[in-house]
PDB file of C-alpha atoms and ligand atoms in Angstrom:
ATOM      1  CA  MET B   1       6.219  -0.870 -52.927  1.00 82.00           C
ATOM      2  CA  LYS B   2       3.389   0.692 -51.992  1.00 93.00           C
ATOM      3  CA  PRO B   3       1.742   2.557 -54.960  1.00 97.00           C
ATOM      4  CA  LEU B   4       3.098   6.332 -55.171  1.00 98.00           C
ATOM      5  CA  ARG B   5      -0.085   8.210 -54.092  1.00 98.00           C
ATOM      6  CA  ILE B   6      -0.940  11.424 -55.619  1.00 98.00           C
ATOM      7  CA  ALA B   7      -3.970  13.667 -55.330  1.00 98.00           C
ATOM      8  CA  LEU B   8      -5.331  15.550 -57.915  1.00 98.00           C
ATOM      9  CA  THR B   9      -7.433  18.890 -57.562  1.00 98.00           C
ATOM     10  CA  LYS B  10     -10.742  17.521 -59.335  1.00 97.00           C
ATOM     11  CA  GLY B  11     -12.867  18.455 -62.297  1.00 96.00           C
ATOM     12  CA  ARG B  12      -9.995  20.661 -64.538  1.00 96.00           C
ATOM     13  CA  LEU B  13      -6.789  19.652 -62.990  1.00 98.00           C
ATOM     14  CA  GLU B  14      -8.037  16.624 -62.291  1.00 98.00           C
ATOM     15  CA  LYS B  15      -8.856  15.634 -66.983  1.00 98.00           C
ATOM     16  CA  ASP B  16      -5.193  18.021 -67.606  1.00 98.00           C
ATOM     17  CA  THR B  17      -3.817  15.348 -65.450  1.00 98.00           C
ATOM     18  CA  VAL B  18      -5.171  12.353 -67.055  1.00 98.00           C
ATOM     19  CA  GLY B  19      -4.583  13.438 -70.238  1.00 98.00           C
ATOM     20  CA  LEU B  20      -1.032  14.156 -69.478  1.00 98.00           C
ATOM     21  CA  PHE B  21      -0.345  11.100 -67.719  1.00 98.00           C
ATOM     22  CA  GLU B  22      -2.232   9.140 -70.667  1.00 98.00           C
ATOM     23  CA  LYS B  23       0.232  10.910 -73.264  1.00 98.00           C
ATOM     24  CA  ILE B  24       2.986   9.630 -70.741  1.00 98.00           C
ATOM     25  CA  GLY B  25       1.542   5.886 -72.089  1.00 98.00           C
ATOM     26  CA  TYR B  26      -0.569   5.433 -68.376  1.00 98.00           C
ATOM     27  CA  ASP B  27      -3.807   3.220 -68.399  1.00 98.00           C
ATOM     28  CA  CYS B  28      -6.361   5.851 -67.069  1.00 98.00           C
ATOM     29  CA  THR B  29      -9.726   3.808 -67.287  1.00 97.00           C
ATOM     30  CA  ALA B  30     -10.324   3.974 -63.788  1.00 97.00           C
ATOM     31  CA  VAL B  31      -9.955   7.377 -63.410  1.00 97.00           C
ATOM     32  CA  ARG B  32     -11.858   8.273 -66.606  1.00 96.00           C
ATOM     33  CA  GLU B  33     -14.857   5.747 -66.146  1.00 96.00           C
ATOM     34  CA  LYS B  34     -14.361   6.498 -62.178  1.00 95.00           C
ATOM     35  CA  GLY B  35     -18.896   7.126 -61.202  1.00 94.00           C
ATOM     36  CA  ARG B  36     -18.589   8.184 -57.414  1.00 96.00           C
ATOM     37  CA  LYS B  37     -15.018   6.806 -56.485  1.00 97.00           C
ATOM     38  CA  LEU B  38     -12.824   9.353 -55.294  1.00 98.00           C
ATOM     39  CA  ILE B  39      -9.274   6.586 -54.889  1.00 98.00           C
ATOM     40  CA  LEU B  40      -8.705   4.876 -57.994  1.00 98.00           C
ATOM     41  CA  PRO B  41      -5.458   3.042 -60.133  1.00 98.00           C
ATOM     42  CA  ILE B  42      -3.944   4.981 -62.742  1.00 98.00           C
ATOM     43  CA  ASP B  43      -1.090   2.303 -64.669  1.00 96.00           C
ATOM     44  CA  GLY B  44      -2.812  -1.155 -62.393  1.00 94.00           C
ATOM     45  CA  GLY B  45      -2.192   0.753 -59.515  1.00 96.00           C
ATOM     46  CA  ARG B  46       1.993   1.591 -59.711  1.00 93.00           C
ATOM     47  CA  ILE B  47      -0.029   5.344 -59.474  1.00 97.00           C
ATOM     48  CA  GLU B  48      -3.122   5.602 -56.792  1.00 98.00           C
ATOM     49  CA  ALA B  49      -4.483   9.354 -57.708  1.00 98.00           C
ATOM     50  CA  VAL B  50      -6.377  10.552 -54.727  1.00 98.00           C
ATOM     51  CA  LEU B  51      -9.147  13.201 -56.454  1.00 98.00           C
ATOM     52  CA  ALA B  52      -9.801  15.755 -53.633  1.00 98.00           C
ATOM     53  CA  LYS B  53     -10.371  19.882 -53.810  1.00 98.00           C
ATOM     54  CA  ALA B  54      -7.885  22.544 -53.980  1.00 98.00           C
ATOM     55  CA  ASN B  55      -7.134  23.079 -50.494  1.00 98.00           C
ATOM     56  CA  ASP B  56      -7.761  19.205 -49.249  1.00 98.00           C
ATOM     57  CA  VAL B  57      -5.300  18.385 -51.735  1.00 98.00           C
ATOM     58  CA  ILE B  58      -2.030  21.235 -49.830  1.00 98.00           C
ATOM     59  CA  THR B  59      -4.051  19.108 -46.940  1.00 98.00           C
ATOM     60  CA  TYR B  60      -2.873  15.925 -48.136  1.00 98.00           C
ATOM     61  CA  VAL B  61       0.099  16.283 -49.017  1.00 98.00           C
ATOM     62  CA  GLU B  62       1.447  18.346 -46.160  1.00 98.00           C
ATOM     63  CA  HIS B  63      -0.288  14.850 -44.646  1.00 98.00           C
ATOM     64  CA  GLY B  64       2.484  12.831 -45.821  1.00 98.00           C
ATOM     65  CA  VAL B  65      -1.001  11.239 -46.772  1.00 98.00           C
ATOM     66  CA  CYS B  66      -0.093  11.769 -50.212  1.00 98.00           C
ATOM     67  CA  ASP B  67       3.709  11.104 -51.702  1.00 98.00           C
ATOM     68  CA  MET B  68       3.091  14.635 -54.296  1.00 98.00           C
ATOM     69  CA  GLY B  69      -0.521  16.536 -55.720  1.00 98.00           C
ATOM     70  CA  VAL B  70      -1.134  19.188 -58.201  1.00 98.00           C
ATOM     71  CA  VAL B  71      -2.645  22.230 -57.383  1.00 98.00           C
ATOM     72  CA  GLY B  72      -3.232  25.448 -58.662  1.00 98.00           C
ATOM     73  CA  LYS B  73      -0.899  28.229 -57.652  1.00 98.00           C
ATOM     74  CA  ASP B  74      -3.191  30.161 -56.651  1.00 98.00           C
ATOM     75  CA  THR B  75      -4.564  27.912 -54.069  1.00 98.00           C
ATOM     76  CA  ILE B  76      -0.193  26.892 -52.854  1.00 98.00           C
ATOM     77  CA  MET B  77      -0.302  31.275 -52.760  1.00 98.00           C
ATOM     78  CA  GLU B  78      -3.293  31.121 -50.816  1.00 98.00           C
ATOM     79  CA  MET B  79      -2.817  28.078 -48.051  1.00 97.00           C
ATOM     80  CA  GLY B  80       0.984  28.080 -48.560  1.00 96.00           C
ATOM     81  CA  GLY B  81       2.165  25.427 -46.310  1.00 95.00           C
ATOM     82  CA  SER B  82       5.802  23.302 -45.916  1.00 96.00           C
ATOM     83  CA  PHE B  83       5.645  21.179 -49.018  1.00 98.00           C
ATOM     84  CA  PHE B  84       8.063  20.906 -52.418  1.00 98.00           C
ATOM     85  CA  GLU B  85       6.803  22.953 -55.273  1.00 98.00           C
ATOM     86  CA  LEU B  86       9.140  20.872 -58.560  1.00 96.00           C
ATOM     87  CA  CYS B  87       6.858  21.868 -60.915  1.00 96.00           C
ATOM     88  CA  ASP B  88       4.949  23.915 -63.911  1.00 98.00           C
ATOM     89  CA  LEU B  89       2.778  21.921 -65.825  1.00 98.00           C
ATOM     90  CA  GLY B  90       1.327  24.920 -67.793  1.00 97.00           C
ATOM     91  CA  PHE B  91      -1.983  24.191 -67.547  1.00 98.00           C
ATOM     92  CA  GLY B  92      -4.625  26.004 -65.488  1.00 97.00           C
ATOM     93  CA  ARG B  93      -4.268  29.215 -66.899  1.00 98.00           C
ATOM     94  CA  CYS B  94      -4.913  32.423 -65.944  1.00 98.00           C
ATOM     95  CA  ARG B  95      -3.737  35.102 -63.688  1.00 98.00           C
ATOM     96  CA  PHE B  96      -4.843  37.001 -60.293  1.00 98.00           C
ATOM     97  CA  ALA B  97      -6.162  40.128 -61.024  1.00 98.00           C
ATOM     98  CA  LEU B  98      -7.516  43.564 -59.040  1.00 98.00           C
ATOM     99  CA  ALA B  99     -10.711  44.852 -60.444  1.00 98.00           C
ATOM    100  CA  THR B 100     -13.946  47.186 -60.050  1.00 98.00           C
ATOM    101  CA  LYS B 101     -16.964  48.409 -61.150  1.00 97.00           C
ATOM    102  CA  LYS B 102     -16.568  49.732 -65.054  1.00 96.00           C
ATOM    103  CA  GLY B 103     -15.767  52.949 -64.702  1.00 90.00           C
ATOM    104  CA  SER B 104     -15.598  52.898 -60.918  1.00 88.00           C
ATOM    105  CA  PRO B 105     -12.163  54.228 -59.027  1.00 88.00           C
ATOM    106  CA  PHE B 106     -10.637  52.270 -57.067  1.00 93.00           C
ATOM    107  CA  TYR B 107      -7.836  54.401 -55.514  1.00 93.00           C
ATOM    108  CA  GLY B 108      -8.812  58.066 -54.221  1.00 85.00           C
ATOM    109  CA  GLY B 109      -9.966  59.255 -50.724  1.00 86.00           C
ATOM    110  CA  TYR B 110      -9.156  58.413 -48.137  1.00 88.00           C
ATOM    111  CA  GLY B 111     -11.357  55.396 -46.004  1.00 92.00           C
ATOM    112  CA  VAL B 112      -8.884  51.842 -45.789  1.00 96.00           C
ATOM    113  CA  LYS B 113     -10.944  50.088 -49.132  1.00 97.00           C
ATOM    114  CA  THR B 114     -12.872  46.512 -48.497  1.00 98.00           C
ATOM    115  CA  ILE B 115     -11.734  43.671 -51.479  1.00 98.00           C
ATOM    116  CA  ALA B 116     -14.034  41.016 -52.110  1.00 98.00           C
ATOM    117  CA  THR B 117     -12.085  37.163 -52.163  1.00 98.00           C
ATOM    118  CA  LYS B 118     -11.614  34.141 -52.536  1.00 98.00           C
ATOM    119  CA  TYR B 119      -7.794  34.452 -51.083  1.00 98.00           C
ATOM    120  CA  PRO B 120      -7.450  37.145 -48.464  1.00 98.00           C
ATOM    121  CA  ASN B 121      -4.216  36.290 -47.902  1.00 98.00           C
ATOM    122  CA  VAL B 122      -3.426  36.589 -51.448  1.00 98.00           C
ATOM    123  CA  ALA B 123      -5.308  39.908 -51.039  1.00 98.00           C
ATOM    124  CA  ARG B 124      -3.815  41.542 -47.902  1.00 98.00           C
ATOM    125  CA  SER B 125      -0.223  40.543 -48.719  1.00 97.00           C
ATOM    126  CA  TYR B 126      -0.304  42.156 -52.531  1.00 98.00           C
ATOM    127  CA  PHE B 127      -1.696  45.397 -51.071  1.00 98.00           C
ATOM    128  CA  GLU B 128       1.012  44.706 -48.146  1.00 97.00           C
ATOM    129  CA  SER B 129       3.771  44.863 -50.601  1.00 97.00           C
ATOM    130  CA  LYS B 130       2.037  48.272 -52.198  1.00 95.00           C
ATOM    131  CA  GLY B 131       2.320  49.332 -48.198  1.00 95.00           C
ATOM    132  CA  MET B 132      -1.473  49.742 -48.721  1.00 95.00           C
ATOM    133  CA  ASP B 133      -4.148  48.862 -45.807  1.00 94.00           C
ATOM    134  CA  ILE B 134      -7.683  47.160 -47.214  1.00 97.00           C
ATOM    135  CA  GLU B 135      -9.885  45.347 -45.601  1.00 98.00           C
ATOM    136  CA  ALA B 136     -10.534  41.646 -46.818  1.00 98.00           C
ATOM    137  CA  ILE B 137     -14.258  40.215 -47.315  1.00 98.00           C
ATOM    138  CA  LYS B 138     -13.837  36.107 -47.420  1.00 98.00           C
ATOM    139  CA  ILE B 139     -16.169  35.324 -50.396  1.00 98.00           C
ATOM    140  CA  GLU B 140     -17.422  31.776 -51.142  1.00 97.00           C
ATOM    141  CA  GLY B 141     -17.738  32.066 -54.992  1.00 95.00           C
ATOM    142  CA  SER B 142     -19.205  34.750 -57.298  1.00 97.00           C
ATOM    143  CA  VAL B 143     -17.175  37.453 -56.066  1.00 98.00           C
ATOM    144  CA  GLU B 144     -18.228  39.267 -58.734  1.00 98.00           C
ATOM    145  CA  LEU B 145     -21.806  40.304 -57.044  1.00 98.00           C
ATOM    146  CA  ALA B 146     -19.850  41.983 -54.381  1.00 98.00           C
ATOM    147  CA  PRO B 147     -18.121  45.062 -56.407  1.00 98.00           C
ATOM    148  CA  LEU B 148     -21.908  45.340 -57.631  1.00 98.00           C
ATOM    149  CA  LEU B 149     -24.224  44.955 -54.102  1.00 98.00           C
ATOM    150  CA  GLU B 150     -22.107  48.167 -52.705  1.00 97.00           C
ATOM    151  CA  LEU B 151     -20.239  45.497 -50.267  1.00 98.00           C
ATOM    152  CA  SER B 152     -16.886  46.140 -51.985  1.00 98.00           C
ATOM    153  CA  ASP B 153     -14.564  48.966 -53.664  1.00 97.00           C
ATOM    154  CA  GLY B 154     -12.843  46.093 -56.018  1.00 98.00           C
ATOM    155  CA  ILE B 155     -12.432  41.621 -56.049  1.00 98.00           C
ATOM    156  CA  VAL B 156      -9.512  40.167 -55.976  1.00 98.00           C
ATOM    157  CA  ASP B 157      -9.798  36.973 -57.706  1.00 98.00           C
ATOM    158  CA  ILE B 158      -9.078  34.799 -60.930  1.00 98.00           C
ATOM    159  CA  VAL B 159     -10.072  35.994 -64.385  1.00 98.00           C
ATOM    160  CA  GLU B 160      -9.371  33.337 -67.390  1.00 97.00           C
ATOM    161  CA  THR B 161     -11.006  34.714 -70.049  1.00 97.00           C
ATOM    162  CA  GLY B 162     -12.526  38.453 -68.958  1.00 97.00           C
ATOM    163  CA  THR B 163     -16.241  36.386 -69.362  1.00 98.00           C
ATOM    164  CA  THR B 164     -17.399  37.006 -66.036  1.00 98.00           C
ATOM    165  CA  LEU B 165     -16.225  40.355 -65.510  1.00 98.00           C
ATOM    166  CA  LYS B 166     -17.591  41.502 -69.146  1.00 98.00           C
ATOM    167  CA  GLU B 167     -20.856  40.106 -68.956  1.00 98.00           C
ATOM    168  CA  ASN B 168     -20.477  42.204 -65.513  1.00 98.00           C
ATOM    169  CA  GLY B 169     -19.528  45.312 -65.504  1.00 98.00           C
ATOM    170  CA  LEU B 170     -16.648  45.158 -63.663  1.00 98.00           C
ATOM    171  CA  GLN B 171     -12.758  45.601 -65.176  1.00 97.00           C
ATOM    172  CA  VAL B 172      -9.431  44.492 -64.452  1.00 98.00           C
ATOM    173  CA  ILE B 173      -7.259  47.181 -63.357  1.00 97.00           C
ATOM    174  CA  GLU B 174      -4.113  45.394 -62.674  1.00 97.00           C
ATOM    175  CA  ASP B 175      -2.204  42.208 -62.524  1.00 98.00           C
ATOM    176  CA  ILE B 176      -1.801  40.346 -59.875  1.00 98.00           C
ATOM    177  CA  ALA B 177       0.326  37.433 -60.840  1.00 98.00           C
ATOM    178  CA  PRO B 178       0.123  33.946 -63.194  1.00 98.00           C
ATOM    179  CA  VAL B 179      -1.734  30.793 -62.417  1.00 98.00           C
ATOM    180  CA  SER B 180      -1.206  27.672 -63.178  1.00 98.00           C
ATOM    181  CA  ALA B 181      -1.023  24.052 -62.004  1.00 98.00           C
ATOM    182  CA  ARG B 182       1.723  22.810 -60.432  1.00 98.00           C
ATOM    183  CA  VAL B 183       2.694  19.670 -58.982  1.00 98.00           C
ATOM    184  CA  ILE B 184       3.947  19.811 -55.326  1.00 98.00           C
ATOM    185  CA  VAL B 185       5.499  16.998 -52.993  1.00 98.00           C
ATOM    186  CA  ASN B 186       5.262  16.025 -49.565  1.00 98.00           C
ATOM    187  CA  THR B 187       9.326  16.397 -48.241  1.00 98.00           C
ATOM    188  CA  VAL B 188       9.463  13.049 -45.744  1.00 98.00           C
ATOM    189  CA  SER B 189       8.164  11.236 -49.526  1.00 98.00           C
ATOM    190  CA  MET B 190      10.805  13.328 -51.321  1.00 98.00           C
ATOM    191  CA  LYS B 191      13.497  12.085 -49.432  1.00 98.00           C
ATOM    192  CA  LEU B 192      12.482   8.151 -48.730  1.00 98.00           C
ATOM    193  CA  ARG B 193      11.146   7.800 -52.552  1.00 97.00           C
ATOM    194  CA  GLN B 194      12.632  10.735 -54.856  1.00 97.00           C
ATOM    195  CA  LYS B 195      14.114   8.254 -57.415  1.00 97.00           C
ATOM    196  CA  GLU B 196      10.510   6.862 -58.990  1.00 97.00           C
ATOM    197  CA  ILE B 197       8.865  10.270 -57.589  1.00 98.00           C
ATOM    198  CA  GLU B 198      11.681  12.457 -59.818  1.00 98.00           C
ATOM    199  CA  GLU B 199      11.497   9.031 -63.006  1.00 97.00           C
ATOM    200  CA  LEU B 200       7.649  10.808 -62.233  1.00 97.00           C
ATOM    201  CA  LEU B 201       8.339  14.087 -62.390  1.00 98.00           C
ATOM    202  CA  ASN B 202      10.939  13.527 -65.791  1.00 98.00           C
ATOM    203  CA  LEU B 203       7.712  11.756 -67.437  1.00 98.00           C
ATOM    204  CA  MET B 204       5.561  14.476 -66.798  1.00 98.00           C
ATOM    205  CA  GLU B 205       7.947  17.125 -68.159  1.00 97.00           C
ATOM    206  CA  LYS B 206       8.817  15.723 -70.926  1.00 97.00           C
ATOM    207  CA  ASN B 207       4.982  14.729 -71.913  1.00 97.00           C
ATOM    208  CA  LYS B 208       3.760  18.469 -70.840  1.00 94.00           C
TER     209      LYS B 208
HETATM  210  C1  LIG S 301     -13.875  31.249 -61.591  1.00 94.54           C
HETATM  211  C2  LIG S 301     -13.949  33.291 -60.533  1.00 94.54           C
HETATM  212  C3  LIG S 301     -14.160  33.673 -61.843  1.00 94.54           C
HETATM  213  C4  LIG S 301     -14.456  32.567 -62.974  1.00 94.54           C
HETATM  214  C5  LIG S 301     -13.679  33.313 -64.226  1.00 94.54           C
HETATM  215  O1  LIG S 301     -14.728  31.023 -61.097  1.00 94.54           O
HETATM  216  O2  LIG S 301     -13.448  33.590 -59.398  1.00 94.54           O
HETATM  217  O3  LIG S 301     -15.354  34.041 -61.494  1.00 94.54           O
HETATM  218  O4  LIG S 301     -13.925  31.496 -62.977  1.00 94.54           O
HETATM  219  O5  LIG S 301     -13.212  33.112 -65.131  1.00 94.54           O
HETATM  220  P1  LIG S 301     -13.252  34.637 -66.509  1.00 94.54           P
HETATM  221  O6  LIG S 301     -12.424  34.991 -66.337  1.00 94.54           O
HETATM  222  O7  LIG S 301     -13.443  32.991 -68.077  1.00 94.54           O
HETATM  223  O8  LIG S 301     -15.025  34.229 -66.782  1.00 94.54           O
HETATM  224  P2  LIG S 301     -14.728  29.295 -60.996  1.00 94.54           P
HETATM  225  O9  LIG S 301     -15.949  29.339 -62.543  1.00 94.54           O
HETATM  226  O10 LIG S 301     -13.921  28.731 -60.074  1.00 94.54           O
HETATM  227  O11 LIG S 301     -17.413  29.853 -60.183  1.00 94.54           O
HETATM  228  P3  LIG S 301     -16.707  29.944 -58.238  1.00 94.54           P
HETATM  229  O12 LIG S 301     -16.805  31.741 -58.757  1.00 94.54           O
HETATM  230  O13 LIG S 301     -18.521  30.064 -57.974  1.00 94.54           O
HETATM  231  O14 LIG S 301     -16.014  30.475 -57.087  1.00 94.54           O
END
């Protein structure tokens, strides 16, 4: 039988997931000592780990070339897609928030507000739910720069410790949604390999 293939979001979520697999008792030496390799066996090859960027984890799972994936709820909220979201792993915890420069009022005035963000869909749907039209400007990183440079009135971004905001004179004015790592599963894999997937999900759930 082919190994179950699981796409892991490179970086912190990858490390936390490997920690969880080790807690289950799986040998993760190959991933720990991976060098620049991107596809690695776990527990002697019963699982195959694929290391990818967050958005790509969703793409690989949606297309069924990976059976499962571990990805942040932030990416799921931004990208959407058709797959099952089956388990909250509890790590990678942070939150989506609306932030502005300290002391600058966000609401009020007549113009359409501009929001800089790596997550334009999340920003748009948040303000849509408040019945408010905004202009979302896509930024690739260090979004905190945008209000400082007066490109935008505010940002919608993930906040973990709040240090980046604080050190740049910004403040949270509204919390939008909690974020943490989730396990996603391809819809066809879920049918064809249900038993194996459920066994793994149970082990992950028990050991998280
Ligand atoms: C994220 C986020 C904030 C920062 C929040 O950025 O976009 O900038 O972390 O963390 P904090 O509340 O603990 O300070 P990331 O480090 O992923 O880099 P990027 O902005 O270049 O994407």
